[in-house]
PDB file of C-alpha atoms in Angstrom:
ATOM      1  CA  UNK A 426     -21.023  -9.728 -10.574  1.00 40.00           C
ATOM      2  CA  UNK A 427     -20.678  -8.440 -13.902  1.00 47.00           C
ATOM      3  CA  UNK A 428     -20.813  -4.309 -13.831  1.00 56.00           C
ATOM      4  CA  UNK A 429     -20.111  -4.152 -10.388  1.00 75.00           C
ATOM      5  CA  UNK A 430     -18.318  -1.714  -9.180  1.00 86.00           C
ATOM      6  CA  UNK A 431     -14.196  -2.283  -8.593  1.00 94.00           C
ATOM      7  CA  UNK A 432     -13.076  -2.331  -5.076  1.00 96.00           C
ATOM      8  CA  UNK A 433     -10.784   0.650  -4.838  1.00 96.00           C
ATOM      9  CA  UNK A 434      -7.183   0.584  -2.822  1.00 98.00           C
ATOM     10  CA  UNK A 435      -5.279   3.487  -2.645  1.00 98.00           C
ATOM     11  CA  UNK A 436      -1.792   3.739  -1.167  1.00 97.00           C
ATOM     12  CA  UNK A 437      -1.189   6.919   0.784  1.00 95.00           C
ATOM     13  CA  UNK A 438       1.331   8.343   2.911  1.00 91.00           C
ATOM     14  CA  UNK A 439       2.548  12.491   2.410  1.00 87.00           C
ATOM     15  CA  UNK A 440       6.091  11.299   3.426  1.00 84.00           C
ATOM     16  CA  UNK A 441       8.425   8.957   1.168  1.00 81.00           C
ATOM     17  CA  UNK A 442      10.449   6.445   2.307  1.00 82.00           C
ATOM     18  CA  UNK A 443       7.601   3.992   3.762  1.00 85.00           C
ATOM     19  CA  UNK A 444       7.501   1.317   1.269  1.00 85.00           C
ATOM     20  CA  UNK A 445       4.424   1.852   0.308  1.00 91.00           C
ATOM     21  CA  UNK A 446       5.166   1.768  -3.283  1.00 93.00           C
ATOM     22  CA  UNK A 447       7.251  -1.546  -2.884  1.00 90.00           C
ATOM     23  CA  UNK A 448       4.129  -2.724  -0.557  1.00 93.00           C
ATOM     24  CA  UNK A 449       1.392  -1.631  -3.438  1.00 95.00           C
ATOM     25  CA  UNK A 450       3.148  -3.384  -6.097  1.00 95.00           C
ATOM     26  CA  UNK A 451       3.328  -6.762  -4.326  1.00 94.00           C
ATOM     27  CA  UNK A 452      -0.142  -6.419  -3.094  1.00 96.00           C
ATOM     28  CA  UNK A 453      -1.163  -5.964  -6.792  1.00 97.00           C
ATOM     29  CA  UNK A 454       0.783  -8.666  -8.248  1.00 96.00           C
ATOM     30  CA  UNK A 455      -0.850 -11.197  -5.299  1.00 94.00           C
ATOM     31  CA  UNK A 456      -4.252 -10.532  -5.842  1.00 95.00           C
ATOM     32  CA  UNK A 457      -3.596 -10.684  -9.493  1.00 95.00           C
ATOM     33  CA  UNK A 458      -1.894 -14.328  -8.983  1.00 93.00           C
ATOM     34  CA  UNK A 459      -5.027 -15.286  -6.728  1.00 91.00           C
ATOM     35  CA  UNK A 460      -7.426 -14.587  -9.771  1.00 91.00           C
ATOM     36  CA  UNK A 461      -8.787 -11.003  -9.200  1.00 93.00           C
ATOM     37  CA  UNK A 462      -8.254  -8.891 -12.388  1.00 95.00           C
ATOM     38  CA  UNK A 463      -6.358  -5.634 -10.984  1.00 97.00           C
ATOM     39  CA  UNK A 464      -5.472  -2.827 -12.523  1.00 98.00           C
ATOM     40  CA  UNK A 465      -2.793  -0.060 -11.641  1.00 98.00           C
ATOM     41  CA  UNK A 466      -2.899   3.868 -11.711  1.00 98.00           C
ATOM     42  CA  UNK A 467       0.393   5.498 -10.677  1.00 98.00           C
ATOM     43  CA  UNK A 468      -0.539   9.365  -9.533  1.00 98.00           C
ATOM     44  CA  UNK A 469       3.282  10.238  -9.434  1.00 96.00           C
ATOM     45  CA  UNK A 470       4.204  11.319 -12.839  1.00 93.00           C
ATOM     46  CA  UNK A 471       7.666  11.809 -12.096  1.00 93.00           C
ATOM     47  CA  UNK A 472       8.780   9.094  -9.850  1.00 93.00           C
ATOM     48  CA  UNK A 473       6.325   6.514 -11.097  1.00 96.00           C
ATOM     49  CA  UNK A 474       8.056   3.975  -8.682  1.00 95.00           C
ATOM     50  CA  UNK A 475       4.868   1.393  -9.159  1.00 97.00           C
ATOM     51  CA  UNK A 476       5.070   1.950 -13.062  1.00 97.00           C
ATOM     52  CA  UNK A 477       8.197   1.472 -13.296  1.00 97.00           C
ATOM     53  CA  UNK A 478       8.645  -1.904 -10.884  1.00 97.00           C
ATOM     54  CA  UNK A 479       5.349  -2.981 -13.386  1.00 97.00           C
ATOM     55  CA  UNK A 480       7.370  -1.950 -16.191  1.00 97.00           C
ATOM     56  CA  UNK A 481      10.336  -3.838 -15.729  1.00 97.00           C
ATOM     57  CA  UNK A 482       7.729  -6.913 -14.497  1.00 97.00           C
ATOM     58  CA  UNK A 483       6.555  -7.240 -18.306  1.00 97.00           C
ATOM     59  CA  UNK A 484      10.119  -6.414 -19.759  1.00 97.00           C
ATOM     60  CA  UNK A 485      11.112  -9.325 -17.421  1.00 96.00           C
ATOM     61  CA  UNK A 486       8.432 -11.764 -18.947  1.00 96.00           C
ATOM     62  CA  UNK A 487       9.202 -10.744 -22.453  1.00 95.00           C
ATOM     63  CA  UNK A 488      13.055 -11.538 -22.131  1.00 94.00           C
ATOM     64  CA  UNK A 489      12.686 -14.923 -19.630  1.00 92.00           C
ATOM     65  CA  UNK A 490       9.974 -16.381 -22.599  1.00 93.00           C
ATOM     66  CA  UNK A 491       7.746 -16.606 -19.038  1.00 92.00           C
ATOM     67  CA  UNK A 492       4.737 -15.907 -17.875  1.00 92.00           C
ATOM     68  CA  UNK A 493       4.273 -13.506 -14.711  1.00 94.00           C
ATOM     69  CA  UNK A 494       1.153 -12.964 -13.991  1.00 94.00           C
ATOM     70  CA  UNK A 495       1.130  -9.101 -13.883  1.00 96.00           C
ATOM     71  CA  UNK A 496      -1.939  -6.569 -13.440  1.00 97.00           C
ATOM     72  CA  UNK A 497      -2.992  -3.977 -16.011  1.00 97.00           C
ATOM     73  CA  UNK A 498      -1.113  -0.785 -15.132  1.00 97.00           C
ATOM     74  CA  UNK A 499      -0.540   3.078 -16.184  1.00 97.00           C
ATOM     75  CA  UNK A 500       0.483   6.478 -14.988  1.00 98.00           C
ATOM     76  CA  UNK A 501      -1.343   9.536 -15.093  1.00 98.00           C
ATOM     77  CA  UNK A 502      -1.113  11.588 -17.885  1.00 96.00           C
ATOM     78  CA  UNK A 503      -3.329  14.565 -17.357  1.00 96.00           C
ATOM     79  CA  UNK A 504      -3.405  15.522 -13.527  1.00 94.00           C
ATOM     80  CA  UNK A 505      -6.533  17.357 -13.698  1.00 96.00           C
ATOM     81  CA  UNK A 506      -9.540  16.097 -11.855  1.00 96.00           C
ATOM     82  CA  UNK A 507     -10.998  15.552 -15.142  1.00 97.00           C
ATOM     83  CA  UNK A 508      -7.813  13.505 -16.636  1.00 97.00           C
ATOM     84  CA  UNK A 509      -8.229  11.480 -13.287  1.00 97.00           C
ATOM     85  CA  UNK A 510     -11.294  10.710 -13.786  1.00 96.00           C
ATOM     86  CA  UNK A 511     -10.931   9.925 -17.225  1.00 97.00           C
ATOM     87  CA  UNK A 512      -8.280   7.314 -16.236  1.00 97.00           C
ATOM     88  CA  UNK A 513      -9.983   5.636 -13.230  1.00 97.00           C
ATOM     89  CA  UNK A 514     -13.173   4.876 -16.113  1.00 96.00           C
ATOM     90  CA  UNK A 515     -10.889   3.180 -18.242  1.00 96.00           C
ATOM     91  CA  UNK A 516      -8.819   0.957 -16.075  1.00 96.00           C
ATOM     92  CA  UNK A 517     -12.462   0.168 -14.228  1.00 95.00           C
ATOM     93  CA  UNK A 518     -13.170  -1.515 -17.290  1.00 94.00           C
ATOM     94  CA  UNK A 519     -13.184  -5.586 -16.490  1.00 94.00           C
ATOM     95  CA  UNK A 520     -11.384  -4.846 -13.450  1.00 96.00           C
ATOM     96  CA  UNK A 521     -12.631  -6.325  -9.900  1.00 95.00           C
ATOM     97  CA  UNK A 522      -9.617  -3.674  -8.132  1.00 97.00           C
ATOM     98  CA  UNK A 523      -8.136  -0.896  -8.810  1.00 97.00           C
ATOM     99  CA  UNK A 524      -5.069   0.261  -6.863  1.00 98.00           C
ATOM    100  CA  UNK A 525      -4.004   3.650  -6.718  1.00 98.00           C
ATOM    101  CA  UNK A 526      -0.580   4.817  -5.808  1.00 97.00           C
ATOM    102  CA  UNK A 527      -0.173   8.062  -4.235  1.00 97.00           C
ATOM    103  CA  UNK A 528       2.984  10.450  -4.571  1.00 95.00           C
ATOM    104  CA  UNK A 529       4.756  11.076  -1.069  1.00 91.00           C
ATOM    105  CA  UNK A 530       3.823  14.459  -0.456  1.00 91.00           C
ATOM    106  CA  UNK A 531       0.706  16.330  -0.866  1.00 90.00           C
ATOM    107  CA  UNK A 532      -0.953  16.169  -4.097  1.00 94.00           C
ATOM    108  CA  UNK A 533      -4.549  17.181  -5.435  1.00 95.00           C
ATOM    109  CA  UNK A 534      -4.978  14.037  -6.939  1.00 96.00           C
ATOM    110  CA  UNK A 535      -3.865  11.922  -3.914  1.00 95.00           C
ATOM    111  CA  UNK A 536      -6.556  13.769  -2.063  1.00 95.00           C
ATOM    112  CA  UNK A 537      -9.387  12.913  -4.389  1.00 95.00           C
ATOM    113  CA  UNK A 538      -8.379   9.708  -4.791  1.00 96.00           C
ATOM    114  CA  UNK A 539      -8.822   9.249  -0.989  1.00 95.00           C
ATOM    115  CA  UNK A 540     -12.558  10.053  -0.792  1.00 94.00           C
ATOM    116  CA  UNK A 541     -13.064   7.494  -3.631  1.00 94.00           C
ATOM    117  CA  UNK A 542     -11.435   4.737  -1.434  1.00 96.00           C
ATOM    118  CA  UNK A 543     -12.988   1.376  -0.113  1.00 96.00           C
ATOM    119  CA  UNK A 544      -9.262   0.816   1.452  1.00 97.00           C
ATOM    120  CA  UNK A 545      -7.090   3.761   2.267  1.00 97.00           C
ATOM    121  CA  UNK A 546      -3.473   1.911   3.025  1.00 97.00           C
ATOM    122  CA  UNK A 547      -0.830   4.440   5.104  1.00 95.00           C
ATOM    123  CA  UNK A 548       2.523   2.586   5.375  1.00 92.00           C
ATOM    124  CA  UNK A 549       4.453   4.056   7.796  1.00 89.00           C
ATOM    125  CA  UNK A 550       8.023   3.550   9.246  1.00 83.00           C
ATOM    126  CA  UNK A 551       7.668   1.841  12.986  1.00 79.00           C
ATOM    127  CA  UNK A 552       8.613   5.517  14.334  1.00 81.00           C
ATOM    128  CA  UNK A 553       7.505   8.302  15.875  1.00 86.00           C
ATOM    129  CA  UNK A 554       9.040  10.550  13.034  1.00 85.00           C
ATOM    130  CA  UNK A 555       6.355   8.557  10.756  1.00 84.00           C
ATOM    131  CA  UNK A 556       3.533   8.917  13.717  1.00 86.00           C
ATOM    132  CA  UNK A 557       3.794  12.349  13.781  1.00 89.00           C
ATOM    133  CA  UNK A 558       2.621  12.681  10.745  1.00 87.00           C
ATOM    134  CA  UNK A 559      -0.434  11.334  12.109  1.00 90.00           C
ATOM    135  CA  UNK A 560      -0.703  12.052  15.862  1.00 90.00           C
ATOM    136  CA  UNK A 561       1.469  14.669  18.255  1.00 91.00           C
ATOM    137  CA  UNK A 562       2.992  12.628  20.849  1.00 90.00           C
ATOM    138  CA  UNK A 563       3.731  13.856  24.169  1.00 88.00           C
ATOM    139  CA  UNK A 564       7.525  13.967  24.627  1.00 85.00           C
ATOM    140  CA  UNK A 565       7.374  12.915  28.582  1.00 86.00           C
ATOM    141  CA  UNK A 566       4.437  10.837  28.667  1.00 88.00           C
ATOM    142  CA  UNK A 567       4.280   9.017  24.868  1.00 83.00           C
ATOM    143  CA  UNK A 568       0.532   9.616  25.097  1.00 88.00           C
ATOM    144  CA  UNK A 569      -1.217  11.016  22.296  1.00 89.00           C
ATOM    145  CA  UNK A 570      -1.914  15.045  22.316  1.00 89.00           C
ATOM    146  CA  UNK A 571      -4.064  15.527  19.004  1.00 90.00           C
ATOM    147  CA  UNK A 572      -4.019  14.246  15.947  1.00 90.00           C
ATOM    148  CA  UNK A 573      -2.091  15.333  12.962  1.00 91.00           C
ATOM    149  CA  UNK A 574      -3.092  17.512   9.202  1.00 90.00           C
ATOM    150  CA  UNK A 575      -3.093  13.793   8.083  1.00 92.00           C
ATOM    151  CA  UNK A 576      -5.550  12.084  10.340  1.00 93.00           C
ATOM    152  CA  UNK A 577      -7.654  15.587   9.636  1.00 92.00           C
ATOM    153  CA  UNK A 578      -7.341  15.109   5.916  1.00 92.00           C
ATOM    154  CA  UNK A 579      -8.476  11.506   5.896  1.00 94.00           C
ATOM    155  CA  UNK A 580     -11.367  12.523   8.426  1.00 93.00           C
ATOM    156  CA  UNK A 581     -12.358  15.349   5.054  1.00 93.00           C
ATOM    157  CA  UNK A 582     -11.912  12.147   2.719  1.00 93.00           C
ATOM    158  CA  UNK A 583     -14.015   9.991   4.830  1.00 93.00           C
ATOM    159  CA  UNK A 584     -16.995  13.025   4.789  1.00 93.00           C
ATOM    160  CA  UNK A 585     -16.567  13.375   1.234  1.00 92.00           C
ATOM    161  CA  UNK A 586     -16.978   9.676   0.623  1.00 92.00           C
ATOM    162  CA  UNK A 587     -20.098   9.682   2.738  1.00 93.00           C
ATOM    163  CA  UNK A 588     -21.777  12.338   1.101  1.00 92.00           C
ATOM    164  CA  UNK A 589     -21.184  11.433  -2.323  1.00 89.00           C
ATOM    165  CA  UNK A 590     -21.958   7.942  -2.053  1.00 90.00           C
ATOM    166  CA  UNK A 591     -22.604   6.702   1.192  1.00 91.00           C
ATOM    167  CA  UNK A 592     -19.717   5.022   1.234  1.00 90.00           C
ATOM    168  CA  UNK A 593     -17.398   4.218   4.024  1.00 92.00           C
ATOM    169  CA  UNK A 594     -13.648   4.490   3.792  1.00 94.00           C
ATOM    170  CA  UNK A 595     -11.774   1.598   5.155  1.00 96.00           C
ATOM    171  CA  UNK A 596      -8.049   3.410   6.920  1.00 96.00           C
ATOM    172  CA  UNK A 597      -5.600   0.508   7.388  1.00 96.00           C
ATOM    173  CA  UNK A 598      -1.809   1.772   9.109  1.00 94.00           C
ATOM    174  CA  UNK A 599       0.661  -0.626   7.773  1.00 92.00           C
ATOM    175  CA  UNK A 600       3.477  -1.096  10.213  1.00 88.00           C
ATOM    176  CA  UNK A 601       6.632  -1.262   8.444  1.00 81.00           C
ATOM    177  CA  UNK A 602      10.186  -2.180   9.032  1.00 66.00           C
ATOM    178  CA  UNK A 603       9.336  -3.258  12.861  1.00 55.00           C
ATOM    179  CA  UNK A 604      12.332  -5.444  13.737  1.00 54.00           C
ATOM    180  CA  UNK A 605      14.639  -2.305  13.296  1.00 51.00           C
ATOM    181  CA  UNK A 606      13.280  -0.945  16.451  1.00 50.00           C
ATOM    182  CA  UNK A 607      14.768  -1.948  20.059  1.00 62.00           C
ATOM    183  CA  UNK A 608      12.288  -3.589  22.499  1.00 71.00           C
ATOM    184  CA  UNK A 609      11.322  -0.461  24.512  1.00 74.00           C
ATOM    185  CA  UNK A 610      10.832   1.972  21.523  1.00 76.00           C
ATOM    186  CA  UNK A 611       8.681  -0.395  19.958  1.00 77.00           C
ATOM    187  CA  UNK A 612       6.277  -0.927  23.036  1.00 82.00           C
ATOM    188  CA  UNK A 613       6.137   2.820  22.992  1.00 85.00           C
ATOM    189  CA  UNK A 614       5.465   3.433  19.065  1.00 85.00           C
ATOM    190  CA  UNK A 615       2.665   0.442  19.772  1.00 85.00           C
ATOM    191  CA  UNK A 616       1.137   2.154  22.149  1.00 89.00           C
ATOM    192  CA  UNK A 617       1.160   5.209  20.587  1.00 89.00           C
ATOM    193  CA  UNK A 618      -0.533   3.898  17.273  1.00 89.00           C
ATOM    194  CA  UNK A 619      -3.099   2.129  19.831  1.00 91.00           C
ATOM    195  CA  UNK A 620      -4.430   4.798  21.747  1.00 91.00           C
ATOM    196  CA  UNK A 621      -4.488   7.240  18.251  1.00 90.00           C
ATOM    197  CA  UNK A 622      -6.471   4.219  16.514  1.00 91.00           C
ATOM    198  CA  UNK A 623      -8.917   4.507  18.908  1.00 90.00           C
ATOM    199  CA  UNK A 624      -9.372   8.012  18.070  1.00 88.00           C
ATOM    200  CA  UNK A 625      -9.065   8.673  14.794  1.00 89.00           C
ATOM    201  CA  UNK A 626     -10.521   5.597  13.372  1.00 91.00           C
ATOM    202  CA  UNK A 627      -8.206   3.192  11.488  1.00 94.00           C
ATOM    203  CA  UNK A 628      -6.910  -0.656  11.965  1.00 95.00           C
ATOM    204  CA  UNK A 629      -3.144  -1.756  12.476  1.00 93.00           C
ATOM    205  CA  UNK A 630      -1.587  -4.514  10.945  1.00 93.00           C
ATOM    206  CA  UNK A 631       1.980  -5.864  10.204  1.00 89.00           C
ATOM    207  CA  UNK A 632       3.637  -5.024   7.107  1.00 87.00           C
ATOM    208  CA  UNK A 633       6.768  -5.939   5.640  1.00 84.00           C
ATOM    209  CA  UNK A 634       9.946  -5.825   7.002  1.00 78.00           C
ATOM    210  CA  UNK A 635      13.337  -3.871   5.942  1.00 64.00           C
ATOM    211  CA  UNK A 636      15.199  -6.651   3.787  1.00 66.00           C
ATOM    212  CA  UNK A 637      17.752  -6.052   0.508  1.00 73.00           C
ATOM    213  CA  UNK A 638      15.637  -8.284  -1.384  1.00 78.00           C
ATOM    214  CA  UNK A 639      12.821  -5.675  -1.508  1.00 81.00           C
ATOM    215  CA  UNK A 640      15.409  -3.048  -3.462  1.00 81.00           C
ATOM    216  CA  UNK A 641      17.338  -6.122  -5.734  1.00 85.00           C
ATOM    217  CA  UNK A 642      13.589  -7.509  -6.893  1.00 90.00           C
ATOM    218  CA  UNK A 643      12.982  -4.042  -8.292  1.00 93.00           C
ATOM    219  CA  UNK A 644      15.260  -3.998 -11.483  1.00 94.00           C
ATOM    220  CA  UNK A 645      13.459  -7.148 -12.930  1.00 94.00           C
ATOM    221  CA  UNK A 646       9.918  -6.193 -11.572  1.00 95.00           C
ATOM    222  CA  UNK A 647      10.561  -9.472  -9.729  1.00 93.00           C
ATOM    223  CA  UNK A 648       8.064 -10.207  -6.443  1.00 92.00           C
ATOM    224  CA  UNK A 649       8.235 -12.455  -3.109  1.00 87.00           C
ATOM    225  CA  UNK A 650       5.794 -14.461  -4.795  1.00 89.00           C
ATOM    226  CA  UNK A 651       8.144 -15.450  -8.231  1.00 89.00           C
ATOM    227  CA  UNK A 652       8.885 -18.474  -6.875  1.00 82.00           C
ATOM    228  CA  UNK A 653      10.667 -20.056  -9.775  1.00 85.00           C
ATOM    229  CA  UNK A 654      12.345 -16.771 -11.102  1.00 87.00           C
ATOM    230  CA  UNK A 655      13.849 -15.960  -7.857  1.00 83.00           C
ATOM    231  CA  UNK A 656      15.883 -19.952  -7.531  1.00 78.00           C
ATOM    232  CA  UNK A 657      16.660 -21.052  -3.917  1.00 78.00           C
ATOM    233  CA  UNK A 658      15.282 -19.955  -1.113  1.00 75.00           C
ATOM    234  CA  UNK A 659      16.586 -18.491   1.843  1.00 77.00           C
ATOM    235  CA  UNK A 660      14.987 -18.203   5.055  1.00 80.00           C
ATOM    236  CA  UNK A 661      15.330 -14.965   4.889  1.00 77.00           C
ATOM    237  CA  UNK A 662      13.167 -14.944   1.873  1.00 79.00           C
ATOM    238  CA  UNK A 663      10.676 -17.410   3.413  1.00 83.00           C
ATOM    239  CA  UNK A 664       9.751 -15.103   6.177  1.00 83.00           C
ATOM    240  CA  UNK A 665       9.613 -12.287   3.937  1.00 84.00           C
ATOM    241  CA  UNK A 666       6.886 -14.409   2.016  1.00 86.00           C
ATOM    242  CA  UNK A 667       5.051 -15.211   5.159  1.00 89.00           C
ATOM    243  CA  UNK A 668       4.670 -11.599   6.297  1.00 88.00           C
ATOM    244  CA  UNK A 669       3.301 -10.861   2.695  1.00 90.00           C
ATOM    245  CA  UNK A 670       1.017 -13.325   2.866  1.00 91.00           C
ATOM    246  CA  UNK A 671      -0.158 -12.091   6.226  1.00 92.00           C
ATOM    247  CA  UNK A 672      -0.087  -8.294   4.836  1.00 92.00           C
ATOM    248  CA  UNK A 673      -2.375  -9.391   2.217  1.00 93.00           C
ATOM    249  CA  UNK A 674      -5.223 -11.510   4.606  1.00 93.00           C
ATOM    250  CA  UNK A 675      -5.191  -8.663   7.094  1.00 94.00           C
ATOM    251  CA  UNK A 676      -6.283  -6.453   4.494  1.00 95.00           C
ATOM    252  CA  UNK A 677      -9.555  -8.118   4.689  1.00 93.00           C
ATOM    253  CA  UNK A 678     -10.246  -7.361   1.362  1.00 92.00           C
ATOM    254  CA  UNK A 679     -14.102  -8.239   0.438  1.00 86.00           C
ATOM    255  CA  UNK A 680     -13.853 -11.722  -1.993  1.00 77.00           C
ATOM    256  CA  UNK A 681     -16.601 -10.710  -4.192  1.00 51.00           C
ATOM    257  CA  UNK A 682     -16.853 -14.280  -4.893  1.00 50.00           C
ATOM    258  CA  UNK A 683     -13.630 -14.469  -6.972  1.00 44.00           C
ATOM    259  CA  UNK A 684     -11.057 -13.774  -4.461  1.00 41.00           C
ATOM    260  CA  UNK A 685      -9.185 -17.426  -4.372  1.00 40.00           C
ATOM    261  CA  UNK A 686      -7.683 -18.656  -1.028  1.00 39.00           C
ATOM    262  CA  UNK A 687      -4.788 -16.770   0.430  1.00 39.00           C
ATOM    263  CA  UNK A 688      -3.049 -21.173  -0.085  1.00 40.00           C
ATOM    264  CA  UNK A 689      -3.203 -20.324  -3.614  1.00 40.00           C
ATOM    265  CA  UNK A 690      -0.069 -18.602  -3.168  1.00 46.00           C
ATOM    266  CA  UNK A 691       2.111 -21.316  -2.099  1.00 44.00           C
ATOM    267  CA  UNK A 692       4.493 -22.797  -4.754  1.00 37.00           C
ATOM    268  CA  UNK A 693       3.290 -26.444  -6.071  1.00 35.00           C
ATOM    269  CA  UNK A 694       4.356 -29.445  -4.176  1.00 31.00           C
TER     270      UNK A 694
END
């Protein structure tokens, strides 16, 4: 509906090294190939890991004489609440989702763009280094002791979110990287991330798994879904699509009436 307002996704996690923004990046460009118009704000001004993979998406384009469909996309230039804000109005503009990507570490802006969020998105390692940073686990029993400064900051968020708006604040976990994990560990991180759900209030659901493709895709802003760019296809690269599309649908992203169907992401016959 015209004027409505965007549905807002921000990608959040205080520690690096989750994927999240290789995950953010391909969730962007797959929403953009399904039809939604999405556009990109990239809170870490001196990383800008999203900007960049954007970047070298258009640069890519440009030099192939192709067309990728890629969203609309900046970094922040003034991080001031005000310069934020300022940003957010602008990309809004036309735009049925706006994705926010989050520095890994703390960050002012991070925080406030939390308690803005329809979807809050952690991507975490499948670990209990990454847990921690969410719940205390007991080191005999596994079992959850109290949550973490994380869960307690998104708990703020959610507040915040309720009182300005009466919003509610969607918290998805994205499980990373699982098939690095032996059997037994992986029961117990499960479990873990079960019991602190229940808890703390957020949903599960697969991510993407540790594969070399994710880091050689980078350079030309390349994705999973750049079918004809990327030539022949493993099965490696298959299953890596698969989970993607799976990432994507578990979301659960509201279609607003414009999302297309997840099938619209297969290549043509």
């Amino acid at each position: 509906m015209a004027g409505a307002k965007p549905h807002f996704i921000v990608f959040a996690n205080e520690k690096g090294g989750t994927g999240k923004s290789t995950t953010a990046v391909h969730v962007a460009v797959a929403l953009t190939i399904t039809g939604r118009k999405v556009a990109c704000l990239d809170l870490d001004q001196r990383q800008r890991t999203l900007y960049r993979y954007l970047e070298n998406r258009v640069a890519s384009a440009k030099r192939l004489a192709t067309d990728l469909a890629s969203p609309r996309f900046d970094v922040i230039k003034v991080q001031t609440d005000e310069g934020f804000d300022a940003q957010i109005a602008e990309l809004s503009e036309g735009a049925e989702v706006i994705l926010v990507d989050t520095p890994g570490r703390d960050d002012p802006l991070a925080r406030r763009a939390a308690t803005m969020a329809d979807t809050l998105v952690t991507p975490v390692n499948d670990s209990f280094v990454d847990l921690d940073l969410i719940g205390q686990v007991d080191p005999e029993t596994y079992k959850i002791r109290r949550p973490s400064f994380y869960a307690e900051l998104v708990w703020d968020a959610r507040k915040a979110r309720a009182k300005s708006d009466g919003g509610t604040v969607d918290w998805v976990l994205l499980r990373n990287r699982l098939q690095h994990l032996e059997a037994r560990n992986m029961r117990r991180v499960g479990a873990a991330m079960d019991e602190l759900s229940k808890k703390v209030g957020f949903r599960i659901i697969p991510g993407l798994g540790e594969r070399v493709i994710y880091r050689e895709l980078f350079p030309k802003g390349l994705t999973l879904l750049d079918v004809k760019q990327l030539g022949e296809l493993g099965m490696s690269h298959i299953a890596a699509r698969q989970e993607l599309r799976e990432m994507v649908s578990a979301l659960s992203l509201p279609p607003a009436g414009a999302l297309a169907p997840f099938k619209a992401l297969e290549p043509a016959a």
